[in-house]
Short mmCIF file of C-alpha atoms and ligand atoms in Angstrom, two decimals:
data_model
loop_
_atom_site.label_atom_id
_atom_site.label_comp_id
_atom_site.label_asym_id
_atom_site.label_seq_id
_atom_site.Cartn_x
_atom_site.Cartn_y
_atom_site.Cartn_z
CA UNK N 113 0.00 0.00 0.00
CA UNK N 114 1.33 3.46 -0.79
CA UNK N 115 1.67 5.94 1.96
CA UNK N 116 -0.60 8.90 1.01
CA UNK N 117 1.76 11.37 2.67
CA UNK N 118 4.77 10.22 0.65
CA UNK N 119 2.87 10.01 -2.66
CA UNK N 120 1.99 13.72 -2.43
CA UNK N 121 5.43 14.87 -1.24
CA UNK N 122 7.12 16.95 -3.96
CA UNK N 123 10.19 15.36 -5.55
CA UNK N 124 13.39 16.86 -4.17
CA UNK N 125 14.69 19.67 -6.38
CA UNK N 126 18.26 20.42 -7.33
CA UNK N 127 18.13 23.32 -4.88
CA UNK N 128 17.17 20.83 -2.12
CA UNK N 129 20.08 18.62 -3.14
CA UNK N 130 22.46 21.59 -3.00
CA UNK N 131 21.10 22.68 0.39
CA UNK N 132 21.64 19.13 1.67
CA UNK N 133 25.37 19.49 0.90
CA UNK N 134 25.50 21.96 3.77
CA UNK N 135 25.09 19.02 6.15
CA UNK N 136 28.50 17.58 5.15
CA UNK N 137 31.11 17.75 7.93
CA UNK N 138 33.03 21.06 7.80
CA UNK N 139 36.70 20.87 6.74
CA UNK N 140 38.90 20.37 9.80
CA UNK N 141 40.47 23.52 11.18
CA UNK N 142 37.81 25.81 9.69
CA UNK N 143 37.99 29.12 11.62
CA UNK N 144 34.89 31.04 12.72
CA UNK N 145 34.09 34.38 11.07
CA UNK N 146 31.47 37.11 11.30
CA UNK N 147 28.96 36.65 8.46
CA UNK N 148 29.34 39.41 5.86
CA UNK N 149 25.62 40.27 6.19
CA UNK N 150 26.27 41.36 9.81
CA UNK N 151 29.22 43.61 8.98
CA UNK N 152 28.30 47.32 8.87
CA UNK N 153 29.00 49.46 5.82
CA UNK N 154 32.16 51.54 5.98
CA UNK N 155 31.43 55.11 7.04
CA UNK N 156 34.33 56.78 5.23
CA UNK N 157 33.23 55.32 1.89
CA UNK N 158 29.63 56.31 2.62
CA UNK N 159 30.81 59.91 3.25
CA UNK N 160 33.01 59.97 0.13
CA UNK N 161 30.10 58.85 -2.05
CA UNK N 162 27.61 61.18 -0.36
CA UNK N 163 29.89 64.13 -1.09
CA UNK N 164 29.44 63.21 -4.79
CA UNK N 165 25.64 63.09 -4.49
CA UNK N 166 25.53 59.26 -4.37
CA UNK N 167 24.05 56.82 -1.85
CA UNK N 168 25.78 53.71 -0.51
CA UNK N 169 23.40 50.96 0.72
CA UNK N 170 23.08 47.23 1.21
CA UNK N 171 20.50 45.32 -0.83
CA UNK N 172 18.29 42.67 0.69
CA UNK N 173 18.68 39.62 -1.56
CA UNK N 174 15.28 38.33 -0.32
CA UNK N 175 13.54 41.34 -1.90
CA UNK N 176 12.69 40.11 -5.43
CA UNK N 177 12.51 43.54 -7.09
CA UNK N 178 15.63 44.94 -5.42
CA UNK N 179 17.58 41.77 -6.19
CA UNK N 180 16.48 41.79 -9.84
CA UNK N 181 17.61 45.41 -10.22
CA UNK N 182 20.96 44.51 -8.66
CA UNK N 183 21.45 41.69 -11.19
CA UNK N 184 20.41 44.03 -14.00
CA UNK N 185 23.15 46.43 -12.88
CA UNK N 186 25.71 43.56 -12.85
CA UNK N 187 24.70 42.65 -16.42
CA UNK N 188 25.12 46.27 -17.47
CA UNK N 189 28.53 46.54 -15.81
CA UNK N 190 29.89 43.38 -17.46
CA UNK N 191 28.23 44.21 -20.80
CA UNK N 192 26.64 40.76 -20.89
CA UNK N 193 23.57 39.04 -19.59
CA UNK N 194 24.24 37.81 -16.06
CA UNK N 195 20.70 36.48 -15.57
CA UNK N 196 22.24 33.24 -14.26
CA UNK N 197 22.91 35.18 -11.07
CA UNK N 198 19.16 35.36 -10.59
CA UNK N 199 18.93 31.63 -9.99
CA UNK N 200 21.59 29.78 -8.05
CA UNK N 201 23.73 32.69 -6.88
CA UNK N 202 20.92 34.16 -4.81
CA UNK N 203 20.30 31.04 -2.75
CA UNK N 204 24.05 30.60 -2.32
CA UNK N 205 24.40 34.18 -1.15
CA UNK N 206 21.55 33.82 1.35
CA UNK N 207 22.93 30.52 2.60
CA UNK N 208 26.33 32.16 3.11
CA UNK N 209 24.96 35.24 4.86
CA UNK N 210 26.68 37.27 2.18
CA UNK N 211 26.00 40.91 1.48
CA UNK N 212 25.22 42.92 -1.62
CA UNK N 213 26.15 46.58 -1.69
CA UNK N 214 24.99 49.08 -4.28
CA UNK N 215 25.75 52.71 -5.06
CA UNK N 216 22.68 54.67 -6.11
CA UNK N 217 22.29 57.97 -7.90
CA UNK N 218 19.13 59.72 -6.56
CA UNK N 219 19.16 62.14 -9.53
CA UNK N 220 19.00 59.30 -12.11
CA UNK N 221 15.67 58.52 -13.86
CA UNK N 222 15.80 54.95 -12.46
CA UNK N 223 17.13 55.87 -9.06
CA UNK N 224 16.29 52.46 -7.54
CA UNK N 225 18.67 50.64 -9.90
CA UNK N 226 22.24 50.72 -8.58
CA UNK N 227 24.90 52.44 -10.66
CA UNK N 228 27.57 50.25 -9.06
CA UNK N 229 27.61 46.82 -7.41
CA UNK N 230 29.75 44.64 -5.20
CA UNK N 231 28.97 41.32 -3.48
CA UNK N 232 30.90 39.73 -0.60
CA UNK N 233 30.80 36.73 1.74
CA UNK N 234 33.06 34.95 4.19
CA UNK N 235 34.92 31.74 3.40
CA UNK N 236 38.16 30.04 4.44
CA UNK N 237 41.47 30.31 2.55
CA UNK N 238 43.90 27.41 2.93
CA UNK N 239 47.37 28.96 3.36
CA UNK N 240 49.25 25.77 4.11
CA UNK N 241 48.09 22.22 4.96
CA UNK N 242 45.85 22.50 8.03
CA UNK N 243 46.16 26.32 8.15
CA UNK N 244 42.97 28.16 7.16
CA UNK N 245 42.24 31.87 7.60
CA UNK N 246 38.93 33.72 7.24
CA UNK N 247 38.75 35.36 3.82
CA UNK N 248 36.42 38.12 2.63
CA UNK N 249 35.47 36.94 -0.86
CA UNK N 250 34.64 39.77 -3.28
CA UNK N 251 32.69 39.43 -6.52
CA UNK N 252 30.56 41.31 -9.06
CA UNK N 253 32.54 44.58 -8.93
CA UNK N 254 30.85 46.77 -11.51
CA UNK N 255 30.31 50.47 -12.17
CA UNK N 256 27.81 51.56 -14.82
CA UNK N 257 29.53 53.01 -17.89
CA UNK N 258 27.53 56.21 -17.29
CA UNK N 259 29.22 56.67 -13.90
CA UNK N 260 32.79 55.48 -14.52
CA UNK N 261 35.96 57.26 -13.46
CA UNK N 262 34.36 59.13 -10.60
CA UNK N 263 36.05 57.12 -7.88
CA UNK N 264 33.07 54.83 -7.26
CA UNK N 265 35.03 51.57 -7.59
CA UNK N 266 37.70 52.97 -5.30
CA UNK N 267 35.14 53.94 -2.65
CA UNK N 268 33.46 50.52 -2.83
CA UNK N 269 36.68 48.48 -2.71
CA UNK N 270 38.26 50.52 0.06
CA UNK N 271 34.95 50.29 1.92
CA UNK N 272 34.91 46.48 1.66
CA UNK N 273 38.52 46.17 2.79
CA UNK N 274 38.05 48.41 5.84
CA UNK N 275 34.76 46.70 6.74
CA UNK N 276 36.30 43.22 6.45
CA UNK N 277 39.41 44.19 8.42
CA UNK N 278 37.19 45.72 11.12
CA UNK N 279 35.26 42.44 11.32
CA UNK N 280 38.45 40.43 11.87
CA UNK N 281 39.02 38.89 8.44
CA UNK N 282 42.73 38.11 7.81
CA UNK N 283 42.60 38.47 4.02
CA UNK N 284 40.33 39.49 1.16
CA UNK N 285 40.32 37.66 -2.16
CA UNK N 286 38.92 37.85 -5.66
CA UNK N 287 39.29 36.02 -8.96
CA UNK N 288 39.66 38.75 -11.52
CA UNK N 289 38.58 39.41 -15.05
CA UNK N 290 40.55 42.69 -15.20
CA UNK N 291 44.00 42.18 -13.68
CA UNK N 292 45.20 45.78 -13.66
CA UNK N 293 42.63 47.27 -11.33
CA UNK N 294 43.36 45.71 -7.95
CA UNK N 295 47.06 46.22 -7.19
CA UNK N 296 46.37 49.82 -6.15
CA UNK N 297 44.15 48.56 -3.32
CA UNK N 298 46.84 46.21 -2.00
CA UNK N 299 45.79 43.02 -3.77
CA UNK N 300 48.52 40.92 -5.36
CA UNK N 301 48.35 37.97 -7.76
CA UNK N 302 48.74 35.04 -5.42
CA UNK N 303 47.88 31.68 -6.98
CA UNK N 304 48.02 31.41 -10.76
CA UNK N 305 46.36 28.91 -13.08
CA UNK N 306 47.09 27.10 -16.29
CA UNK N 307 44.82 26.13 -19.11
CA UNK N 308 45.94 22.78 -20.49
CA UNK N 309 45.63 21.29 -23.95
CA UNK N 310 46.97 17.74 -24.19
CA UNK N 311 47.40 15.85 -27.45
CA UNK N 312 46.15 12.37 -26.51
CA UNK N 313 47.79 10.56 -29.38
CA UNK N 314 51.20 11.87 -28.46
CA UNK N 315 50.98 11.91 -24.66
CA UNK N 316 51.74 8.30 -23.65
CA UNK N 317 51.64 7.36 -19.98
CA UNK N 318 54.33 6.76 -17.38
CA UNK N 319 52.14 7.32 -14.29
CA UNK N 320 50.48 4.75 -12.00
CA UNK N 321 47.87 2.36 -13.49
CA UNK N 322 45.65 1.57 -10.51
CA UNK N 323 42.71 0.23 -12.55
CA UNK N 324 44.82 -2.15 -14.64
CA UNK N 325 46.66 -3.25 -11.50
CA UNK N 326 43.41 -4.02 -9.67
CA UNK N 327 43.59 -1.35 -6.97
CA UNK N 328 40.43 0.42 -8.04
CA UNK N 329 37.76 0.90 -10.69
CA UNK N 330 36.21 3.60 -12.88
CA UNK N 331 32.43 3.86 -13.37
CA UNK N 332 30.04 6.33 -14.99
CA UNK N 333 27.75 8.18 -12.56
CA UNK N 334 24.90 10.69 -12.81
CA UNK N 335 25.79 14.36 -12.48
CA UNK N 336 23.78 14.67 -9.23
CA UNK N 337 25.92 11.88 -7.78
CA UNK N 338 29.02 13.67 -9.06
CA UNK N 339 27.88 16.86 -7.31
CA UNK N 340 27.56 15.05 -3.97
CA UNK N 341 30.86 13.24 -4.45
CA UNK N 342 32.70 16.45 -5.39
CA UNK N 343 31.29 18.25 -2.34
CA UNK N 344 32.16 15.42 -0.01
CA UNK N 345 35.68 14.85 -1.40
CA UNK N 346 36.31 18.59 -1.25
CA UNK N 347 35.16 18.84 2.39
CA UNK N 348 37.36 15.87 3.27
CA UNK N 349 40.53 17.09 1.54
CA UNK N 350 40.44 20.87 1.18
CA UNK N 351 42.26 21.67 4.43
CA UNK N 352 45.30 19.83 3.04
CA UNK N 353 45.24 21.62 -0.34
CA UNK N 354 46.96 25.03 -0.09
CA UNK N 355 45.56 27.72 -2.35
CA UNK N 356 41.99 26.42 -2.28
CA UNK N 357 39.03 28.09 -0.58
CA UNK N 358 36.84 26.04 1.71
CA UNK N 359 33.92 26.95 -0.52
CA UNK N 360 30.14 26.78 -0.40
CA UNK N 361 27.52 24.27 -1.59
CA UNK N 362 26.51 26.16 -4.76
CA UNK N 363 30.00 25.57 -6.19
CA UNK N 364 29.35 21.89 -6.74
CA UNK N 365 26.33 22.42 -8.96
CA UNK N 366 28.54 24.27 -11.46
CA UNK N 367 31.45 21.85 -11.01
CA UNK N 368 29.09 18.96 -11.84
CA UNK N 369 27.77 20.75 -14.93
CA UNK N 370 24.30 21.17 -13.42
CA UNK N 371 24.03 24.91 -13.94
CA UNK N 372 20.94 25.65 -16.10
CA UNK N 373 23.12 27.72 -18.47
CA UNK N 374 25.38 24.70 -19.06
CA UNK N 375 22.60 22.20 -19.75
CA UNK N 376 23.28 22.01 -23.49
CA UNK N 377 26.94 21.05 -23.02
CA UNK N 378 26.07 17.41 -22.35
CA UNK N 379 28.25 16.80 -19.32
CA UNK N 380 29.19 13.28 -18.25
CA UNK N 381 30.75 12.12 -15.00
CA UNK N 382 32.94 9.25 -13.91
CA UNK N 383 34.08 8.21 -10.44
CA UNK N 384 37.09 6.29 -9.18
CA UNK N 385 36.49 3.81 -6.35
CA UNK N 386 39.38 2.20 -4.46
CA UNK N 387 39.64 -1.49 -3.57
CA UNK N 388 37.86 -0.81 -0.26
CA UNK N 389 34.85 0.54 -2.16
CA UNK N 390 35.47 4.19 -1.23
CA UNK N 391 34.89 6.88 -3.86
CA UNK N 392 38.26 8.67 -4.08
CA UNK N 393 37.82 10.83 -7.15
CA UNK N 394 35.46 12.29 -9.73
CA UNK N 395 35.88 13.81 -13.16
CA UNK N 396 33.12 15.78 -14.91
CA UNK N 397 33.66 16.42 -18.61
CA UNK N 398 32.04 17.19 -21.92
CA UNK N 399 32.94 16.14 -25.44
CA UNK N 400 32.96 18.56 -28.36
CA UNK N 401 33.89 18.29 -32.01
CA UNK N 402 36.69 20.73 -32.87
CA UNK N 403 38.65 20.85 -36.18
CA UNK N 404 37.30 17.44 -37.17
CA UNK N 405 38.58 15.85 -33.94
CA UNK N 406 36.68 15.16 -30.75
CA UNK N 407 37.97 17.10 -27.75
CA UNK N 408 37.30 16.15 -24.14
CA UNK N 409 36.96 19.21 -21.91
CA UNK N 410 37.42 18.61 -18.21
CA UNK N 411 34.96 20.67 -16.20
CA UNK N 412 36.25 19.47 -12.84
CA UNK N 413 38.60 16.80 -11.60
CA UNK N 414 38.97 16.18 -7.90
CA UNK N 415 40.93 13.30 -6.43
CA UNK N 416 41.68 12.35 -2.84
CA UNK N 417 44.60 10.00 -3.61
CA UNK N 418 47.42 9.65 -6.12
CA UNK N 419 45.75 6.54 -7.53
CA UNK N 420 42.44 8.35 -8.04
CA UNK N 421 44.21 11.32 -9.67
CA UNK N 422 46.18 9.04 -12.00
CA UNK N 423 43.18 6.85 -12.88
CA UNK N 424 40.97 9.84 -13.78
CA UNK N 425 43.60 11.56 -15.93
CA UNK N 426 44.44 8.25 -17.57
CA UNK N 427 40.74 7.73 -18.28
CA UNK N 428 40.59 11.12 -20.06
CA UNK N 429 43.90 10.74 -21.90
CA UNK N 430 43.22 7.25 -23.22
CA UNK N 431 39.55 7.83 -24.05
CA UNK N 432 38.67 6.28 -27.42
CA UNK N 433 38.02 8.65 -30.34
CA UNK N 434 39.41 11.67 -28.47
CA UNK N 435 42.20 13.75 -30.02
CA UNK N 436 42.63 16.41 -27.35
CA UNK N 437 41.95 16.91 -23.65
CA UNK N 438 41.55 20.45 -22.30
CA UNK N 439 41.31 21.59 -18.70
CA UNK N 440 41.28 25.00 -17.04
CA UNK N 441 42.28 26.30 -13.62
CA UNK N 442 44.96 23.66 -13.20
CA UNK N 443 47.92 24.27 -10.91
CA UNK N 444 51.12 25.87 -12.25
CA UNK N 445 52.85 22.78 -10.85
CA UNK N 446 50.35 20.11 -11.89
CA UNK N 447 51.49 16.49 -11.26
CA UNK N 448 49.86 15.13 -14.44
CA UNK N 449 52.73 16.60 -16.48
CA UNK N 450 54.97 13.95 -14.83
CA UNK N 451 52.56 11.18 -15.81
CA UNK N 452 52.98 11.85 -19.53
CA UNK N 453 55.58 9.94 -21.47
CA UNK N 454 55.96 12.92 -23.81
CA UNK N 455 55.63 16.16 -21.83
CA UNK N 456 55.56 18.11 -25.09
CA UNK N 457 52.10 16.69 -25.71
CA UNK N 458 50.97 19.20 -23.09
CA UNK N 459 50.76 22.86 -24.01
CA UNK N 460 49.48 25.39 -21.56
CA UNK N 461 48.76 29.04 -21.11
CA UNK N 462 49.37 30.58 -17.74
CA UNK N 463 47.43 33.41 -16.17
CA UNK N 464 46.99 35.15 -12.85
CA UNK N 465 43.95 33.74 -11.07
CA UNK N 466 43.50 34.34 -7.35
CA UNK N 467 44.30 37.83 -6.10
CA UNK N 468 44.67 38.18 -2.35
CA UNK N 469 44.89 41.23 -0.07
CA UNK N 470 46.25 40.83 3.44
CA UNK N 471 44.06 42.72 5.91
CA UNK N 472 45.93 41.70 9.06
CA UNK N 473 49.65 40.98 8.64
CA UNK N 474 50.04 39.33 12.05
CA UNK N 475 46.99 37.07 11.59
CA UNK N 476 47.83 36.06 8.02
CA UNK N 477 51.56 35.37 8.49
CA UNK N 478 50.98 33.86 11.95
CA UNK N 479 48.46 31.37 10.55
CA UNK N 480 50.67 29.49 8.13
CA UNK N 481 53.57 27.12 8.72
CA UNK N 482 57.07 27.63 7.36
CA UNK N 483 59.80 25.35 6.05
CA UNK N 484 62.84 26.76 7.91
CA UNK N 485 63.59 28.37 11.29
CA UNK N 486 64.75 31.98 11.40
CA UNK N 487 63.54 35.53 11.80
CA UNK N 488 63.19 38.75 9.89
CA UNK N 489 61.79 42.24 10.42
CA UNK N 490 59.20 43.09 7.77
CA UNK N 491 58.57 46.78 7.16
CA UNK N 492 55.21 46.64 5.44
CA UNK N 493 53.89 49.65 3.57
CA UNK N 494 50.12 49.79 3.23
CA UNK N 495 48.91 52.90 1.35
CA UNK N 496 45.39 52.34 2.73
CA UNK N 497 46.75 52.16 6.32
CA UNK N 498 44.78 49.01 7.05
CA UNK N 499 47.63 46.83 8.30
CA UNK N 500 51.05 48.39 7.61
CA UNK N 501 53.92 48.77 10.07
CA UNK N 502 56.95 46.87 11.36
CA UNK N 503 56.60 43.19 12.24
CA UNK N 504 59.03 40.63 13.61
CA UNK N 505 58.37 37.25 11.97
CA UNK N 506 59.99 34.41 13.93
CA UNK N 507 59.82 30.78 12.83
CA UNK N 508 60.72 28.06 15.34
CA UNK N 509 62.29 24.67 14.65
CA UNK N 510 58.84 23.10 14.16
CA UNK N 511 57.98 25.60 11.42
CA UNK N 512 55.48 27.53 13.54
CA UNK N 513 55.51 31.25 12.80
CA UNK N 514 54.80 34.01 15.28
CA UNK N 515 54.41 37.64 14.37
CA UNK N 516 54.91 40.56 16.69
CA UNK N 517 54.10 44.15 15.75
CA UNK N 518 57.07 46.33 16.69
CA UNK N 519 57.05 49.72 18.29
CA UNK N 520 58.92 52.53 16.49
CA UNK N 521 62.00 52.26 18.75
CA UNK N 522 62.31 48.43 18.81
CA UNK N 523 65.47 47.16 17.07
CA UNK N 524 65.51 43.36 17.15
CA UNK N 525 68.58 41.47 15.94
CA UNK N 526 67.16 40.38 12.56
CA UNK N 527 67.55 41.42 8.94
CA UNK N 528 65.15 44.13 7.77
CA UNK N 529 63.06 43.63 4.64
CA UNK N 530 60.91 46.33 3.05
CA UNK N 531 57.82 45.12 1.27
CA UNK N 532 54.54 46.64 0.07
CA UNK N 533 51.23 45.08 1.11
CA UNK N 534 50.43 44.04 -2.46
CA UNK N 535 53.80 42.24 -2.80
CA UNK N 536 53.44 40.60 0.63
CA UNK N 537 49.97 39.40 -0.37
CA UNK N 538 51.49 37.79 -3.48
CA UNK N 539 54.24 36.18 -1.38
CA UNK N 540 51.93 34.81 1.33
CA UNK N 541 51.24 31.45 -0.32
CA UNK N 542 54.76 30.92 -1.62
CA UNK N 543 54.04 30.75 -5.34
CA UNK N 544 55.73 34.10 -5.93
CA UNK N 545 59.28 33.96 -4.56
CA UNK N 546 61.00 36.62 -2.45
CA UNK N 547 64.20 36.37 -4.51
CA UNK N 548 62.26 36.95 -7.72
CA UNK N 549 60.43 40.00 -6.36
CA UNK N 550 63.71 41.36 -4.96
CA UNK N 551 65.30 40.90 -8.41
CA UNK N 552 62.31 42.76 -9.87
CA UNK N 553 62.91 45.64 -7.45
CA UNK N 554 59.55 45.06 -5.73
CA UNK N 555 61.05 43.94 -2.37
CA UNK N 556 64.10 45.48 -0.63
CA UNK N 557 66.09 42.75 1.08
CA UNK N 558 69.64 41.44 1.17
CA UNK N 559 70.59 38.12 -0.40
CA UNK N 560 70.81 36.24 2.92
CA UNK N 561 67.32 37.33 3.95
CA UNK N 562 65.75 36.48 0.58
CA UNK N 563 67.48 33.07 0.53
CA UNK N 564 65.96 32.23 3.92
CA UNK N 565 62.54 33.69 3.01
CA UNK N 566 62.41 31.64 -0.21
CA UNK N 567 62.97 28.41 1.71
CA UNK N 568 60.73 29.37 4.63
CA UNK N 569 57.75 30.39 2.47
CA UNK N 570 58.00 27.47 0.00
CA UNK N 571 54.59 25.82 -0.44
CA UNK N 572 54.15 22.38 1.12
CA UNK N 573 52.26 21.11 -1.94
CA UNK N 574 51.47 22.40 -5.45
CA UNK N 575 49.19 25.42 -5.09
CA UNK N 576 45.86 25.46 -6.84
CA UNK N 577 42.58 27.33 -6.70
CA UNK N 578 40.28 25.12 -8.75
CA UNK N 579 37.31 27.52 -8.84
CA UNK N 580 36.54 31.06 -9.93
CA UNK N 581 34.08 33.16 -7.91
C1 COA S 1730 36.61 48.53 -13.57
C2 COA S 1730 35.52 49.42 -12.97
C3 COA S 1730 34.88 48.68 -11.80
C4 COA S 1730 36.18 50.72 -12.48
O1 COA S 1730 35.19 51.55 -11.91
P1 COA S 1730 35.36 53.14 -11.76
O2 COA S 1730 34.35 53.61 -10.79
O3 COA S 1730 35.40 53.76 -13.09
O4 COA S 1730 36.80 53.25 -11.12
P2 COA S 1730 37.34 54.50 -10.27
O5 COA S 1730 36.88 55.78 -10.86
O6 COA S 1730 37.07 54.29 -8.82
O7 COA S 1730 38.87 54.32 -10.52
C5 COA S 1730 39.66 53.59 -9.62
C6 COA S 1730 41.04 53.46 -10.18
O8 COA S 1730 41.05 52.36 -11.10
C7 COA S 1730 41.53 52.80 -12.37
N1 COA S 1730 40.76 52.02 -13.33
C8 COA S 1730 39.45 52.08 -13.53
N2 COA S 1730 39.09 51.19 -14.48
C9 COA S 1730 40.19 50.54 -14.85
C10 COA S 1730 40.46 49.52 -15.79
N3 COA S 1730 39.49 48.96 -16.54
N4 COA S 1730 41.72 49.09 -15.91
C11 COA S 1730 42.70 49.65 -15.17
N5 COA S 1730 42.51 50.62 -14.26
C12 COA S 1730 41.27 51.07 -14.11
C13 COA S 1730 41.30 54.28 -12.40
O9 COA S 1730 42.20 54.90 -13.26
C14 COA S 1730 41.52 54.67 -10.95
O10 COA S 1730 42.87 54.78 -10.65
P3 COA S 1730 43.41 55.76 -9.46
O11 COA S 1730 42.41 55.68 -8.34
O12 COA S 1730 44.71 55.17 -9.11
O13 COA S 1730 43.46 57.08 -10.08
C15 COA S 1730 34.47 49.76 -14.04
O14 COA S 1730 35.12 50.34 -15.11
C16 COA S 1730 33.67 48.56 -14.54
O15 COA S 1730 32.60 48.28 -14.01
N6 COA S 1730 34.14 47.83 -15.56
C17 COA S 1730 33.42 46.68 -16.12
C18 COA S 1730 33.31 45.53 -15.14
C19 COA S 1730 34.66 45.05 -14.67
O16 COA S 1730 35.62 44.97 -15.43
N7 COA S 1730 34.76 44.74 -13.37
C20 COA S 1730 35.98 44.24 -12.78
C21 COA S 1730 35.86 42.77 -12.69
S1 COA S 1730 37.39 42.05 -12.23
#
């Protein structure tokens, strides 16, 4: 007999499935942070905009009309339809207690539509294995073309940075479409990315072969299953993957190719299961015809073990009828290169990807671990006066760093290094090297200090940020 209650219950929607991802255990070591929605707007930016006849306000994402106007302004700013933000982004933003801020022009004919937008939320940034700091994630920075070059972007960005610093966030971050805008606010390119194109016929394979050797298996799965597996593998492993952000449930819908905008791309998904029956990796991909050859485009590939990583790449690179494999947002130091018999089968283009801005030097540098004991005095120049000053960084024999802000008359027995906040933000993860920035004239330090800093700040594992936001 059917249960009348269950027969009338609506089928779970994709949104329900995404919301259910929230119940996964949080990554270990996740710090607490004040939700962005509770952080007050910066007064100085409010004053600066008011003096130009403009208003600076938060937008309630639950208000349909106000939210729609905000998205309309984003579309205008980016000169393209961003209607996709109307769907998934809103529920993500509400789930994250994020905040939307708009600048309004009361004299405009449509005064309720913002002339500038910015959206922010809190997440965790993995600096080193097991070391996560609260990060103020920034997105949808736009200014209407009718209101450009009046200092609106500057007021909004400075406002976000001061607000986030005041709320105790250690860093702010953004993945940029325009790379030349953010250095002036103290952001620096931190973790880069590569777009890969691999010629399958040429590549060959010298990596592990776990499937052939009976240590695991590969099976096709539905995209909804891939979404859950990606979310759960990410939660399990992210704390050990420097460069990544701890993320939010809405990410996995896009990673699994379930975004409504992507529906026509025909995504498929495959999982790797180890010999104990545990899912250890997932790849989501699509296949397209290009120049008479089929190309396999990897949408996301996440593996929790070397075997899973090797098996999923090998699956893509030995796929029948495929000439080329492409993948974006791969690490600058991606292990798959060392699995190819012919490394020249892989061509890549490199670009800046994650830009980070330190908001609290002591909290950011004190949170990560280092590879060599020693000490240095950092004289940090911050043109926005959010976190500059003199700091003594001391690393003990276990690699634990401690940072002490120095008074003007303190003269500890340690080499002095002069560095701007943008450069220090680039150096924080260890992808950019102190010696390189010194050679570029962007850091003032002697050779002994830079040699130690290069070893001390070296990343513990290849850095990667596998998402854009
Ligand atoms: C980029 C954008 C946000 C700038 O807004 P804006 O209000 O005109 O900027 P401001 O007047 O506050 O100018 C801030 C500074 O950035 C500089 N700047 C502005 N737009 C720039 C651009 N596209 N490239 C490089 N620098 C830029 C200005 O010269 C100014 O420099 P200064 O303060 O050192 O003198 C705006 O042009 C825009 O919405 N562009 C389209 C969307 C976009 O590209 N968003 C960024 C996504 S990463």
